[in-house]
PDB file of C-alpha atoms in Angstrom:
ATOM      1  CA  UNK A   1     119.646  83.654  63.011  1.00 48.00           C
ATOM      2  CA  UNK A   2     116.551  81.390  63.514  1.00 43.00           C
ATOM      3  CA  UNK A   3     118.914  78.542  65.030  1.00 45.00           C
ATOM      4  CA  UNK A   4     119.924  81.326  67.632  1.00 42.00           C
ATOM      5  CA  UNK A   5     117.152  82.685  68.528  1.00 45.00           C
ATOM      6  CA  UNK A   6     115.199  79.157  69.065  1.00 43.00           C
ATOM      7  CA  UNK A   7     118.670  78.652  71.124  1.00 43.00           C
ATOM      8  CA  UNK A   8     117.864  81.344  73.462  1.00 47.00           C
ATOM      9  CA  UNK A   9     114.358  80.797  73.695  1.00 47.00           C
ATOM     10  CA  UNK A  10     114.500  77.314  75.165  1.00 45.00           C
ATOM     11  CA  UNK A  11     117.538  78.980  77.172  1.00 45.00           C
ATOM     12  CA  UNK A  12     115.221  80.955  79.062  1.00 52.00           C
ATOM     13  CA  UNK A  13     112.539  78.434  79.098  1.00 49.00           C
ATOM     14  CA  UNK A  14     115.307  75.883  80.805  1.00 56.00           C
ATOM     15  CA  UNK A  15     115.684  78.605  83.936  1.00 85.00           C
ATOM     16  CA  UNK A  16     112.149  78.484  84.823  1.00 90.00           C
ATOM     17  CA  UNK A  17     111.171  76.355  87.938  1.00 89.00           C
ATOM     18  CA  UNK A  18     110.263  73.119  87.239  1.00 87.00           C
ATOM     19  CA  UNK A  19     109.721  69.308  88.242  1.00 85.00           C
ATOM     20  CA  UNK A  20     113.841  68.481  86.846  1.00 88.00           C
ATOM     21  CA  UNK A  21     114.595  71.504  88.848  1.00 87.00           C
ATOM     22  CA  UNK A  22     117.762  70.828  91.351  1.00 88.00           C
ATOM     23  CA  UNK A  23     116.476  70.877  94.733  1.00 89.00           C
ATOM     24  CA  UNK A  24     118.928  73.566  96.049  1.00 87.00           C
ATOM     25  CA  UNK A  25     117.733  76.481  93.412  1.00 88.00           C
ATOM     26  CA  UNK A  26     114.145  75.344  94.779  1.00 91.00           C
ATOM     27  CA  UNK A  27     114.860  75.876  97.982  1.00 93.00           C
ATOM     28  CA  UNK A  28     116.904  78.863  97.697  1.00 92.00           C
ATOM     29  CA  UNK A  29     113.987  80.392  96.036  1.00 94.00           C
ATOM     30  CA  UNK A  30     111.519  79.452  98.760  1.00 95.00           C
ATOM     31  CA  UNK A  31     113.621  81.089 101.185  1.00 95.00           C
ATOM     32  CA  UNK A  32     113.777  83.994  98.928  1.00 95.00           C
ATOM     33  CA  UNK A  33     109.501  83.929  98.953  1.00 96.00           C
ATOM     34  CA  UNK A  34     109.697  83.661 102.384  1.00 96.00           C
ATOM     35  CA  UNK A  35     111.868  86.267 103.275  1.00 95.00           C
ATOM     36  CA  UNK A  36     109.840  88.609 100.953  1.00 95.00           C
ATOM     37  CA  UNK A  37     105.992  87.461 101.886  1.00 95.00           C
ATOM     38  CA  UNK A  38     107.243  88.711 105.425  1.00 94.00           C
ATOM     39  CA  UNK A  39     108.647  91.844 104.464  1.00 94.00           C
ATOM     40  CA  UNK A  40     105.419  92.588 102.656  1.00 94.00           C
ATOM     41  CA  UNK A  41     102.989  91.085 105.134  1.00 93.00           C
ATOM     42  CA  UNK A  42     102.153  94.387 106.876  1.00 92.00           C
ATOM     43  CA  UNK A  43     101.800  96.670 103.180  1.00 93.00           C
ATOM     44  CA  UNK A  44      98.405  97.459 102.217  1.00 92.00           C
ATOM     45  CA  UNK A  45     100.580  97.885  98.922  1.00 94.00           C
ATOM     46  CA  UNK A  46     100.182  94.150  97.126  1.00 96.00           C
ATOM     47  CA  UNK A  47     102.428  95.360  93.852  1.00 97.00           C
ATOM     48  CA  UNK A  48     106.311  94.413  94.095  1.00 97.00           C
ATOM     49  CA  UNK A  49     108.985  96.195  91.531  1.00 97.00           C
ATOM     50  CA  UNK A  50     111.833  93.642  90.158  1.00 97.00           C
ATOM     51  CA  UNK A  51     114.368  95.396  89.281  1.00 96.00           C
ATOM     52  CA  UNK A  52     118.267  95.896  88.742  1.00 96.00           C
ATOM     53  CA  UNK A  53     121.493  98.207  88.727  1.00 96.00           C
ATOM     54  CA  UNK A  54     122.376  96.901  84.928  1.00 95.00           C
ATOM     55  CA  UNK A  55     121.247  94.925  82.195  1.00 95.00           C
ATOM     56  CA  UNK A  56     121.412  91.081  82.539  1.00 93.00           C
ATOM     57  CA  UNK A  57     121.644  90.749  86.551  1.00 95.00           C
ATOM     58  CA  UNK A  58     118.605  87.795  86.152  1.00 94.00           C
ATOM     59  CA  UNK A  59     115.731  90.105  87.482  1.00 95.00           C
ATOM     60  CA  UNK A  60     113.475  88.715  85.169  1.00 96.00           C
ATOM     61  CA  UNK A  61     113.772  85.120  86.139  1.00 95.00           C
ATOM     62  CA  UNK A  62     114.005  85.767  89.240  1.00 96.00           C
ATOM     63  CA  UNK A  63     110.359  87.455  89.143  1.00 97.00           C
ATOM     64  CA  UNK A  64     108.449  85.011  87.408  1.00 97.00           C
ATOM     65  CA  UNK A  65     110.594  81.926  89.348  1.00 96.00           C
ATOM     66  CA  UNK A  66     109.012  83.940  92.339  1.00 97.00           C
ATOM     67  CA  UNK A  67     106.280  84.723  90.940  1.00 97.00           C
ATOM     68  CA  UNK A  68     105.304  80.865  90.019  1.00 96.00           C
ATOM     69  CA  UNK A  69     106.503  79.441  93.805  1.00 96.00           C
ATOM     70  CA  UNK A  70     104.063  82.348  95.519  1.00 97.00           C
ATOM     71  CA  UNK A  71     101.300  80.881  93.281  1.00 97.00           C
ATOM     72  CA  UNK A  72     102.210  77.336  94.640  1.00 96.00           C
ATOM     73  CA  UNK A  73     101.029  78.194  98.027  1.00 96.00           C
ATOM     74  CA  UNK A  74      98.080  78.819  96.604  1.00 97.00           C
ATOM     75  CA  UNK A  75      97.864  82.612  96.115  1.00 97.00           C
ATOM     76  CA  UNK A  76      96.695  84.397  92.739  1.00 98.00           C
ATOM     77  CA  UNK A  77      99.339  85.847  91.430  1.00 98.00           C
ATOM     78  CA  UNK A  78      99.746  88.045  87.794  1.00 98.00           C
ATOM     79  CA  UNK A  79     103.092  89.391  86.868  1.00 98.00           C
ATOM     80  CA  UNK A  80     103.356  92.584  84.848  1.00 98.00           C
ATOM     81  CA  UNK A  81     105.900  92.719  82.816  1.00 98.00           C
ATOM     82  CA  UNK A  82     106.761  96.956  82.608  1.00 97.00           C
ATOM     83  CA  UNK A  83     109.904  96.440  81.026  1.00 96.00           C
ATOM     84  CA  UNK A  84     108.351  98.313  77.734  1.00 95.00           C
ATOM     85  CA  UNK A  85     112.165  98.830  76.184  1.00 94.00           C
ATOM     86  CA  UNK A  86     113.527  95.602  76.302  1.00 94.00           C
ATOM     87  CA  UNK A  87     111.137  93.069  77.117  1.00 95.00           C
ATOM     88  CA  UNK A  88     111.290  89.179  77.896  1.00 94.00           C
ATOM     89  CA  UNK A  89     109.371  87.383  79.707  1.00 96.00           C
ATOM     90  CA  UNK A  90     106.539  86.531  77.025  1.00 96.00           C
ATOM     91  CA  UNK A  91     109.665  84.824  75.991  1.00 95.00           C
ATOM     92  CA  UNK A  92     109.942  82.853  79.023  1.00 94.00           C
ATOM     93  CA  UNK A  93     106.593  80.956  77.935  1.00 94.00           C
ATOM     94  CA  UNK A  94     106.613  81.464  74.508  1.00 94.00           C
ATOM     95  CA  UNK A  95     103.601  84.224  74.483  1.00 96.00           C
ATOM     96  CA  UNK A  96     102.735  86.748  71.817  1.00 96.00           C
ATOM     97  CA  UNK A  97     103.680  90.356  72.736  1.00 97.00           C
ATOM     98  CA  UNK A  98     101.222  91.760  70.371  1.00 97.00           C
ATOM     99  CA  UNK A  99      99.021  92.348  73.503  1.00 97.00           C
ATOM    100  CA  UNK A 100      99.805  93.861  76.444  1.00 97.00           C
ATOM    101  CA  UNK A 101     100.848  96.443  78.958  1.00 98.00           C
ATOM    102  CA  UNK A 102     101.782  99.393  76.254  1.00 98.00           C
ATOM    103  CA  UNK A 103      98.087  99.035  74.579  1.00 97.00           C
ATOM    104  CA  UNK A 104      96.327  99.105  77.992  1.00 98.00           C
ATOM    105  CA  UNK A 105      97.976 102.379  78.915  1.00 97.00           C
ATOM    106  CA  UNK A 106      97.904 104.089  75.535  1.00 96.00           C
ATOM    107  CA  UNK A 107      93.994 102.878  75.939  1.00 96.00           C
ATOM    108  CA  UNK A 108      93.946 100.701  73.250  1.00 97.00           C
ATOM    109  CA  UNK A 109      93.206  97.693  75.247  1.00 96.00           C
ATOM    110  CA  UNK A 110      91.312  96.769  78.355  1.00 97.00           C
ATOM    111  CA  UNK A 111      92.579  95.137  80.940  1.00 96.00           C
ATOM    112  CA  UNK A 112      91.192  91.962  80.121  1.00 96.00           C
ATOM    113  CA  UNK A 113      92.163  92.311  76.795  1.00 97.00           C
ATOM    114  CA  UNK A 114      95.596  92.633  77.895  1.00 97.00           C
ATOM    115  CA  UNK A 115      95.787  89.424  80.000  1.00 97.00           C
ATOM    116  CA  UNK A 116      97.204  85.977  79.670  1.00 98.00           C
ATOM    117  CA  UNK A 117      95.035  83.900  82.267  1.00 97.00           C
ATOM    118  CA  UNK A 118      96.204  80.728  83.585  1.00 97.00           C
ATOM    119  CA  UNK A 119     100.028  80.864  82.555  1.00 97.00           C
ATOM    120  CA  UNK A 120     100.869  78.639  85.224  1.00 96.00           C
ATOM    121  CA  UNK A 121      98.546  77.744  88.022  1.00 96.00           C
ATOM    122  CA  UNK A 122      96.977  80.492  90.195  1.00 98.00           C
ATOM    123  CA  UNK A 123      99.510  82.672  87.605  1.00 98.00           C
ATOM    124  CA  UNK A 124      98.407  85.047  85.032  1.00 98.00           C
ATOM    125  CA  UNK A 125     100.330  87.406  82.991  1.00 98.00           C
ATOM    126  CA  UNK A 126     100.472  90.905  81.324  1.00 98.00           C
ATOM    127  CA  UNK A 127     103.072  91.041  78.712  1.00 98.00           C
ATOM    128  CA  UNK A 128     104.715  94.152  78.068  1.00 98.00           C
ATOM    129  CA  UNK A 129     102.942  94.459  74.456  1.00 97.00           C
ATOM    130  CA  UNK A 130     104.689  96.484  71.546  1.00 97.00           C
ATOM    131  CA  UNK A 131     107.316  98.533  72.577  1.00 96.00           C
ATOM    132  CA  UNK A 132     106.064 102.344  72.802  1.00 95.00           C
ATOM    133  CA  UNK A 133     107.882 105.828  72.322  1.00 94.00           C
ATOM    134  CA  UNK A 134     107.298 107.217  75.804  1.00 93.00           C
ATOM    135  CA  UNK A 135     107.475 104.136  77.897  1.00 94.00           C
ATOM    136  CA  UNK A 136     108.520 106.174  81.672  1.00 94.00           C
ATOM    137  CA  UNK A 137     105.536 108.802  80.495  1.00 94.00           C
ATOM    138  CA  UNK A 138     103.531 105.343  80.236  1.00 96.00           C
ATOM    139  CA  UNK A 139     104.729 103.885  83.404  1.00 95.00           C
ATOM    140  CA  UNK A 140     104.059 107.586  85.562  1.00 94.00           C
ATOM    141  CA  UNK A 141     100.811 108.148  84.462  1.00 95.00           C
ATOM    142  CA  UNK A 142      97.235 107.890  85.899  1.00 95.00           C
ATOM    143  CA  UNK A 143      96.453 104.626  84.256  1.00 96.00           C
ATOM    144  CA  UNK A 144      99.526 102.957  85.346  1.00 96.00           C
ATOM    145  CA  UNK A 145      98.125 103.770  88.993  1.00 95.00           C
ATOM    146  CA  UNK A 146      94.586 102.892  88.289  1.00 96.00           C
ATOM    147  CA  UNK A 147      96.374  99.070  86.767  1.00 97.00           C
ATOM    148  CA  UNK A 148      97.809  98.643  89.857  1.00 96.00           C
ATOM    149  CA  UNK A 149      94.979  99.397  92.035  1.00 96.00           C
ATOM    150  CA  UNK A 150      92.803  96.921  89.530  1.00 96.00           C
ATOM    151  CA  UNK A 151      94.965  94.509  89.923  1.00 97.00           C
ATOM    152  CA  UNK A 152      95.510  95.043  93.847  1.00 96.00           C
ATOM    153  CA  UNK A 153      91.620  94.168  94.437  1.00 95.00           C
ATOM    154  CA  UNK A 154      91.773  90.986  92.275  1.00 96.00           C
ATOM    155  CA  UNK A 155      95.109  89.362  93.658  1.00 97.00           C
ATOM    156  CA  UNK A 156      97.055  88.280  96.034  1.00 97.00           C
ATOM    157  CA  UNK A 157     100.671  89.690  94.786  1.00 97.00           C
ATOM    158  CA  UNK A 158     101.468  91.501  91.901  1.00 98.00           C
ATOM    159  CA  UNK A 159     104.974  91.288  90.267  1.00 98.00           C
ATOM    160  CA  UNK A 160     106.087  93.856  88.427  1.00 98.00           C
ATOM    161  CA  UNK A 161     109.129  93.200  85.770  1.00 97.00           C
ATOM    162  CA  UNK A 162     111.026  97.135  85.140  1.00 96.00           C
ATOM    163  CA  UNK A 163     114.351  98.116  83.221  1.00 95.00           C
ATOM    164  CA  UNK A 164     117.738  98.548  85.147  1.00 96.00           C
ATOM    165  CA  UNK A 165     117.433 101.332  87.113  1.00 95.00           C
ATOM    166  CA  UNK A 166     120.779 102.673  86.361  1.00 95.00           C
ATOM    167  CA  UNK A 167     119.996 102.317  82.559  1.00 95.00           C
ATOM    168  CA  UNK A 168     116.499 104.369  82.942  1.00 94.00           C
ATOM    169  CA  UNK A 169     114.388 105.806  85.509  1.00 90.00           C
ATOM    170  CA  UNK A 170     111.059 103.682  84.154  1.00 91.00           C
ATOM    171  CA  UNK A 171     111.565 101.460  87.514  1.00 89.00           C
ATOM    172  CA  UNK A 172     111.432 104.485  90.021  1.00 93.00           C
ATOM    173  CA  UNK A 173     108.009 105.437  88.454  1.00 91.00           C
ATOM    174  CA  UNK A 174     106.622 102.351  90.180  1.00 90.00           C
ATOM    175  CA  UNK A 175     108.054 102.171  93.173  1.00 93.00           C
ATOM    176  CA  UNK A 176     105.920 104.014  95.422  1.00 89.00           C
ATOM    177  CA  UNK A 177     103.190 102.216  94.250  1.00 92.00           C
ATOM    178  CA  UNK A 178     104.213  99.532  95.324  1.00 96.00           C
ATOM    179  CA  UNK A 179     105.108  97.899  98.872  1.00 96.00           C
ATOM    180  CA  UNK A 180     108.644  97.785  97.410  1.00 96.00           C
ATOM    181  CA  UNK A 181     111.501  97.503  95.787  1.00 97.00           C
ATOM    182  CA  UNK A 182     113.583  93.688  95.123  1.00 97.00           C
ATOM    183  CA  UNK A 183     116.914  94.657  93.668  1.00 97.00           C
ATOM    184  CA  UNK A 184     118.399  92.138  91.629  1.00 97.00           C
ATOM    185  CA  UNK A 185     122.652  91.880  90.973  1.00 96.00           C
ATOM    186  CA  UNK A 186     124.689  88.939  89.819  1.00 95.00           C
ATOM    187  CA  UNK A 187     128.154  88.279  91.186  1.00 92.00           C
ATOM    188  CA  UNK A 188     131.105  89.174  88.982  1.00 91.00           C
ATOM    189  CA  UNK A 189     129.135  91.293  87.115  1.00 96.00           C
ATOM    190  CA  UNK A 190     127.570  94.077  88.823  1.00 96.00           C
ATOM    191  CA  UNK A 191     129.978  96.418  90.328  1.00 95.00           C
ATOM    192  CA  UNK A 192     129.147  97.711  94.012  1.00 94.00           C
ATOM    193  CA  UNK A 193     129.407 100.986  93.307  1.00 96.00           C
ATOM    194  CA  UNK A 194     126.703 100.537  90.655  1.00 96.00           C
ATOM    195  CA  UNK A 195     124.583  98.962  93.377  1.00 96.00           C
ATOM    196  CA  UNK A 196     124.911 101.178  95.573  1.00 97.00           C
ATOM    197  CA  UNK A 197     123.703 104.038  93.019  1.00 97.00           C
ATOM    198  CA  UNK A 198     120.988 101.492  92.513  1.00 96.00           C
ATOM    199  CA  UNK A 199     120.070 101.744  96.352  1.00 96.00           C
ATOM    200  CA  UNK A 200     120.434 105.756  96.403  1.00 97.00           C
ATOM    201  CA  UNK A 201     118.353 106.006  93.858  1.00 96.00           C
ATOM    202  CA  UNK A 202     115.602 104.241  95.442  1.00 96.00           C
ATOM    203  CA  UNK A 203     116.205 105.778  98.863  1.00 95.00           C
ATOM    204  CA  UNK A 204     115.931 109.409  97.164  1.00 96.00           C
ATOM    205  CA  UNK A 205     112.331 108.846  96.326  1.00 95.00           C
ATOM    206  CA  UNK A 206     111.501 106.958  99.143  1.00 95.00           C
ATOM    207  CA  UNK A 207     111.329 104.055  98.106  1.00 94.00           C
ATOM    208  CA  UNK A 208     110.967 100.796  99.745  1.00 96.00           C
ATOM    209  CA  UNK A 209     114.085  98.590  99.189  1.00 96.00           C
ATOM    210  CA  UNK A 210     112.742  94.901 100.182  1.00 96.00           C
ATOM    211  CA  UNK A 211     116.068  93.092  99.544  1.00 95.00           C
ATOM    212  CA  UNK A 212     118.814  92.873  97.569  1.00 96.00           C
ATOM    213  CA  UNK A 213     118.817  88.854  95.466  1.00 95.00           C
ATOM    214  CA  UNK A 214     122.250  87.748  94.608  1.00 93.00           C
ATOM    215  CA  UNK A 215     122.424  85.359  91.251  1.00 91.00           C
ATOM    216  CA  UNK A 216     125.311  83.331  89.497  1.00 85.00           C
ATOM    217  CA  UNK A 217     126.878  82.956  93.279  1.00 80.00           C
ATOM    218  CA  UNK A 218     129.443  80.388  93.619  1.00 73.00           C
ATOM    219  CA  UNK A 219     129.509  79.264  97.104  1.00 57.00           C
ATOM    220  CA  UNK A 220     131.462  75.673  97.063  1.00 58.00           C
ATOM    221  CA  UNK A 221     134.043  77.269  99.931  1.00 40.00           C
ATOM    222  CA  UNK A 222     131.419  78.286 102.548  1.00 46.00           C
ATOM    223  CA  UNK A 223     130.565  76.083 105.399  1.00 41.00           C
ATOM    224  CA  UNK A 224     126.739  75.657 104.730  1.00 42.00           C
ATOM    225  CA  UNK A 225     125.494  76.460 101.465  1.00 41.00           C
ATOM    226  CA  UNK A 226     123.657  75.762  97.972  1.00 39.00           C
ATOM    227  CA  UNK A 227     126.298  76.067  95.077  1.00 37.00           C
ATOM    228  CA  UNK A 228     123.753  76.481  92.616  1.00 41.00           C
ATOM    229  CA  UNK A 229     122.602  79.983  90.694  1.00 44.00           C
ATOM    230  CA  UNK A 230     120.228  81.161  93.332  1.00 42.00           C
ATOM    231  CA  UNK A 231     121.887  81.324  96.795  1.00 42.00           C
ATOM    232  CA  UNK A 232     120.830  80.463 101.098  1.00 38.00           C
ATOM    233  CA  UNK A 233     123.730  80.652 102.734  1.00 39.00           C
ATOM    234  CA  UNK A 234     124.841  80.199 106.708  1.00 35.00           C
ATOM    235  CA  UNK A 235     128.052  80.613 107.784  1.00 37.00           C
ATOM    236  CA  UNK A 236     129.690  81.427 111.309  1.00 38.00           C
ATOM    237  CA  UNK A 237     130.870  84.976 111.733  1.00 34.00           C
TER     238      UNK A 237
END
Protein backbone atom coordinates (compact mmCIF):
# COMPACT_ATOMS: atom_id res chain seq x y z
CA UNK A 1 0.00 0.00 0.00
CA UNK A 2 2.92 2.40 0.84
CA UNK A 3 4.76 1.30 -2.54
CA UNK A 4 1.44 2.55 -4.27
CA UNK A 5 0.77 5.36 -2.87
CA UNK A 6 4.57 6.79 -3.11
CA UNK A 7 3.80 5.48 -6.88
CA UNK A 8 1.11 7.91 -7.35
CA UNK A 9 2.55 10.63 -5.56
CA UNK A 10 5.60 11.09 -7.74
CA UNK A 11 2.89 10.31 -10.59
CA UNK A 12 1.35 13.50 -10.02
CA UNK A 13 4.47 15.26 -9.15
CA UNK A 14 5.89 14.02 -12.83
CA UNK A 15 2.73 16.08 -14.60
CA UNK A 16 3.67 19.29 -13.15
CA UNK A 17 5.49 21.83 -15.49
CA UNK A 18 8.92 21.69 -15.36
CA UNK A 19 12.54 22.33 -16.88
CA UNK A 20 12.42 18.24 -18.57
CA UNK A 21 9.04 19.32 -19.64
CA UNK A 22 8.45 18.51 -23.61
CA UNK A 23 8.24 21.69 -25.32
CA UNK A 24 4.82 21.01 -27.00
CA UNK A 25 2.77 20.50 -23.48
CA UNK A 26 4.62 23.96 -22.65
CA UNK A 27 3.44 25.57 -25.31
CA UNK A 28 0.09 24.19 -25.47
CA UNK A 29 -0.33 25.45 -22.03
CA UNK A 30 0.83 28.98 -22.83
CA UNK A 31 -1.66 29.17 -25.43
CA UNK A 32 -4.13 27.90 -23.00
CA UNK A 33 -2.91 31.11 -20.46
CA UNK A 34 -3.22 33.18 -23.20
CA UNK A 35 -6.42 32.42 -24.42
CA UNK A 36 -7.75 32.68 -20.79
CA UNK A 37 -5.76 36.04 -19.49
CA UNK A 38 -7.82 37.56 -22.51
CA UNK A 39 -11.03 36.22 -21.74
CA UNK A 40 -10.59 37.54 -18.23
CA UNK A 41 -8.87 40.82 -19.03
CA UNK A 42 -12.05 42.95 -18.86
CA UNK A 43 -13.57 41.05 -15.25
CA UNK A 44 -13.25 43.05 -12.25
CA UNK A 45 -13.75 39.31 -11.00
CA UNK A 46 -9.82 38.03 -10.51
CA UNK A 47 -11.09 34.34 -9.08
CA UNK A 48 -11.28 31.48 -11.89
CA UNK A 49 -13.32 28.00 -11.08
CA UNK A 50 -11.45 24.69 -12.53
CA UNK A 51 -13.68 22.41 -12.90
CA UNK A 52 -15.13 19.20 -14.71
CA UNK A 53 -18.20 17.03 -15.98
CA UNK A 54 -16.63 13.74 -14.08
CA UNK A 55 -14.03 12.58 -11.94
CA UNK A 56 -10.47 12.26 -13.41
CA UNK A 57 -10.82 14.67 -16.62
CA UNK A 58 -7.13 16.36 -15.34
CA UNK A 59 -8.75 19.63 -13.92
CA UNK A 60 -6.47 19.66 -11.24
CA UNK A 61 -3.28 19.67 -13.19
CA UNK A 62 -4.42 21.59 -15.44
CA UNK A 63 -5.02 24.45 -12.68
CA UNK A 64 -1.92 24.47 -10.94
CA UNK A 65 0.14 23.79 -14.57
CA UNK A 66 -1.79 27.16 -15.25
CA UNK A 67 -1.59 28.38 -12.33
CA UNK A 68 2.48 28.08 -12.18
CA UNK A 69 2.94 29.50 -16.13
CA UNK A 70 0.58 32.77 -15.08
CA UNK A 71 3.06 33.21 -12.17
CA UNK A 72 5.98 33.03 -14.76
CA UNK A 73 4.98 36.22 -16.31
CA UNK A 74 5.40 37.56 -13.29
CA UNK A 75 1.93 37.83 -11.70
CA UNK A 76 1.05 36.69 -7.97
CA UNK A 77 -0.85 34.02 -8.18
CA UNK A 78 -2.50 31.58 -5.09
CA UNK A 79 -4.55 28.62 -6.03
CA UNK A 80 -7.35 27.45 -3.77
CA UNK A 81 -7.86 24.24 -3.76
CA UNK A 82 -12.10 23.92 -2.90
CA UNK A 83 -12.22 20.48 -3.77
CA UNK A 84 -13.08 19.70 0.15
CA UNK A 85 -14.38 15.89 -0.85
CA UNK A 86 -11.70 14.59 -2.70
CA UNK A 87 -8.76 16.63 -2.59
CA UNK A 88 -5.22 16.59 -4.39
CA UNK A 89 -3.27 19.02 -5.10
CA UNK A 90 -1.28 19.29 -1.64
CA UNK A 91 -0.36 16.08 -3.26
CA UNK A 92 0.99 17.64 -6.25
CA UNK A 93 3.86 19.23 -3.96
CA UNK A 94 3.89 17.03 -1.29
CA UNK A 95 2.09 19.58 1.35
CA UNK A 96 0.32 18.76 4.59
CA UNK A 97 -3.50 19.05 4.38
CA UNK A 98 -3.81 19.50 8.03
CA UNK A 99 -4.25 23.26 7.20
CA UNK A 100 -6.34 24.76 4.98
CA UNK A 101 -9.46 25.91 3.24
CA UNK A 102 -12.11 23.77 5.53
CA UNK A 103 -10.51 25.40 8.91
CA UNK A 104 -10.61 28.96 7.46
CA UNK A 105 -14.31 28.69 6.72
CA UNK A 106 -15.41 26.72 9.77
CA UNK A 107 -13.26 29.78 11.48
CA UNK A 108 -10.77 27.82 12.88
CA UNK A 109 -8.01 29.35 10.97
CA UNK A 110 -7.09 32.70 9.54
CA UNK A 111 -6.27 33.25 6.39
CA UNK A 112 -2.75 33.41 6.91
CA UNK A 113 -2.85 30.55 8.89
CA UNK A 114 -4.25 28.73 6.10
CA UNK A 115 -1.57 29.61 3.49
CA UNK A 116 1.38 27.95 1.88
CA UNK A 117 3.55 31.04 0.66
CA UNK A 118 6.05 30.68 -1.94
CA UNK A 119 5.04 27.15 -3.45
CA UNK A 120 6.52 28.02 -6.58
CA UNK A 121 7.59 31.49 -7.52
CA UNK A 122 5.07 34.39 -7.38
CA UNK A 123 2.70 31.04 -6.36
CA UNK A 124 1.13 30.45 -3.10
CA UNK A 125 -1.33 27.93 -2.06
CA UNK A 126 -4.44 27.13 0.10
CA UNK A 127 -4.89 23.49 0.51
CA UNK A 128 -8.19 22.18 0.90
CA UNK A 129 -7.46 21.18 4.74
CA UNK A 130 -9.42 18.20 6.43
CA UNK A 131 -12.24 17.13 4.67
CA UNK A 132 -15.55 18.63 6.36
CA UNK A 133 -19.29 17.34 6.63
CA UNK A 134 -20.97 20.21 4.80
CA UNK A 135 -18.41 21.10 2.25
CA UNK A 136 -21.20 23.01 -0.60
CA UNK A 137 -22.71 24.77 2.84
CA UNK A 138 -18.84 25.72 3.25
CA UNK A 139 -18.25 26.73 -0.25
CA UNK A 140 -21.91 29.05 -0.38
CA UNK A 141 -21.40 30.83 2.57
CA UNK A 142 -20.40 34.42 3.59
CA UNK A 143 -16.84 33.57 4.33
CA UNK A 144 -16.25 31.79 1.18
CA UNK A 145 -17.19 35.32 -0.44
CA UNK A 146 -15.29 37.41 1.97
CA UNK A 147 -11.91 34.65 0.91
CA UNK A 148 -12.36 35.55 -2.38
CA UNK A 149 -12.64 39.18 -2.06
CA UNK A 150 -9.32 38.90 0.39
CA UNK A 151 -7.67 37.27 -1.90
CA UNK A 152 -8.91 39.48 -4.99
CA UNK A 153 -7.11 42.68 -3.33
CA UNK A 154 -3.81 40.80 -2.74
CA UNK A 155 -3.38 39.03 -6.25
CA UNK A 156 -3.23 39.01 -9.51
CA UNK A 157 -5.37 35.64 -10.36
CA UNK A 158 -6.87 33.36 -8.17
CA UNK A 159 -7.37 29.64 -9.14
CA UNK A 160 -9.84 27.89 -7.71
CA UNK A 161 -9.64 23.80 -7.76
CA UNK A 162 -13.80 22.40 -7.30
CA UNK A 163 -15.35 18.77 -7.60
CA UNK A 164 -16.97 17.54 -10.96
CA UNK A 165 -19.83 19.36 -11.42
CA UNK A 166 -21.90 16.51 -12.50
CA UNK A 167 -20.78 14.57 -9.31
CA UNK A 168 -21.83 17.67 -6.88
CA UNK A 169 -23.01 21.08 -7.10
CA UNK A 170 -19.89 22.46 -4.69
CA UNK A 171 -18.42 24.03 -8.14
CA UNK A 172 -21.63 26.10 -9.04
CA UNK A 173 -21.38 27.74 -5.53
CA UNK A 174 -18.32 29.57 -6.87
CA UNK A 175 -18.99 30.43 -10.01
CA UNK A 176 -20.50 33.70 -9.85
CA UNK A 177 -17.88 34.78 -7.85
CA UNK A 178 -15.76 34.42 -10.05
CA UNK A 179 -14.99 35.89 -13.69
CA UNK A 180 -15.62 32.28 -14.78
CA UNK A 181 -15.88 29.04 -15.38
CA UNK A 182 -12.72 26.63 -17.26
CA UNK A 183 -14.33 23.29 -17.91
CA UNK A 184 -12.03 20.57 -18.02
CA UNK A 185 -12.84 16.93 -20.18
CA UNK A 186 -10.42 14.32 -21.41
CA UNK A 187 -10.94 12.55 -24.71
CA UNK A 188 -12.26 8.99 -24.60
CA UNK A 189 -13.46 9.48 -21.41
CA UNK A 190 -15.94 12.08 -20.92
CA UNK A 191 -19.04 11.52 -22.82
CA UNK A 192 -20.60 14.69 -24.67
CA UNK A 193 -23.68 14.40 -23.36
CA UNK A 194 -22.12 14.64 -19.89
CA UNK A 195 -20.46 17.83 -21.08
CA UNK A 196 -22.98 19.27 -22.27
CA UNK A 197 -24.99 18.82 -18.81
CA UNK A 198 -21.76 20.24 -17.53
CA UNK A 199 -22.32 23.46 -19.75
CA UNK A 200 -26.24 23.67 -18.85
CA UNK A 201 -25.53 23.59 -15.63
CA UNK A 202 -23.35 26.49 -15.65
CA UNK A 203 -25.49 28.44 -18.11
CA UNK A 204 -28.61 27.94 -15.63
CA UNK A 205 -26.97 30.03 -13.00
CA UNK A 206 -25.37 32.28 -15.13
CA UNK A 207 -22.41 31.41 -15.10
CA UNK A 208 -19.46 32.39 -17.04
CA UNK A 209 -18.13 29.45 -19.16
CA UNK A 210 -14.40 30.70 -20.15
CA UNK A 211 -13.49 27.59 -22.21
CA UNK A 212 -13.73 24.22 -22.47
CA UNK A 213 -9.59 22.40 -22.07
CA UNK A 214 -9.35 19.14 -23.83
CA UNK A 215 -6.62 16.56 -22.14
CA UNK A 216 -5.21 13.03 -23.17
CA UNK A 217 -5.85 14.28 -27.03
CA UNK A 218 -4.15 12.30 -29.58
CA UNK A 219 -3.62 14.40 -32.53
CA UNK A 220 -0.73 12.52 -34.72
CA UNK A 221 -3.38 12.63 -37.95
CA UNK A 222 -4.03 16.42 -38.01
CA UNK A 223 -2.13 18.68 -40.25
CA UNK A 224 -0.59 21.06 -37.56
CA UNK A 225 -0.52 19.95 -34.15
CA UNK A 226 1.16 18.96 -30.65
CA UNK A 227 0.59 15.13 -30.01
CA UNK A 228 1.26 15.47 -26.53
CA UNK A 229 -1.47 15.47 -23.39
CA UNK A 230 -2.34 19.10 -23.57
CA UNK A 231 -3.47 20.14 -27.10
CA UNK A 232 -3.01 23.64 -29.90
CA UNK A 233 -4.22 22.56 -32.81
CA UNK A 234 -4.69 24.28 -36.57
CA UNK A 235 -6.12 22.62 -39.19
CA UNK A 236 -7.86 23.79 -42.56
CA UNK A 237 -11.62 23.57 -42.56
Amino acid sequence: MAKKQESRRRSRSSTLLNSKTAFSIVEAYKTIRTNLLFATSTSQKKAVIFTSAEPSAGKSTTCINLGITTAQLGAHVVIVDADMRKPTLHRFVRLSNAKGLSKYLCGLESMEDSMYRDVFPNLDMITAGPIPPNPSELLSSESMVRLLDALSQSYDYVFVDTPPINVVADGLMCINYAAGAVLVARQKQTRYAELQKAINSIRNIQGNLLGVVVTNVNQKDKPYAYSEEYKYEYKNK
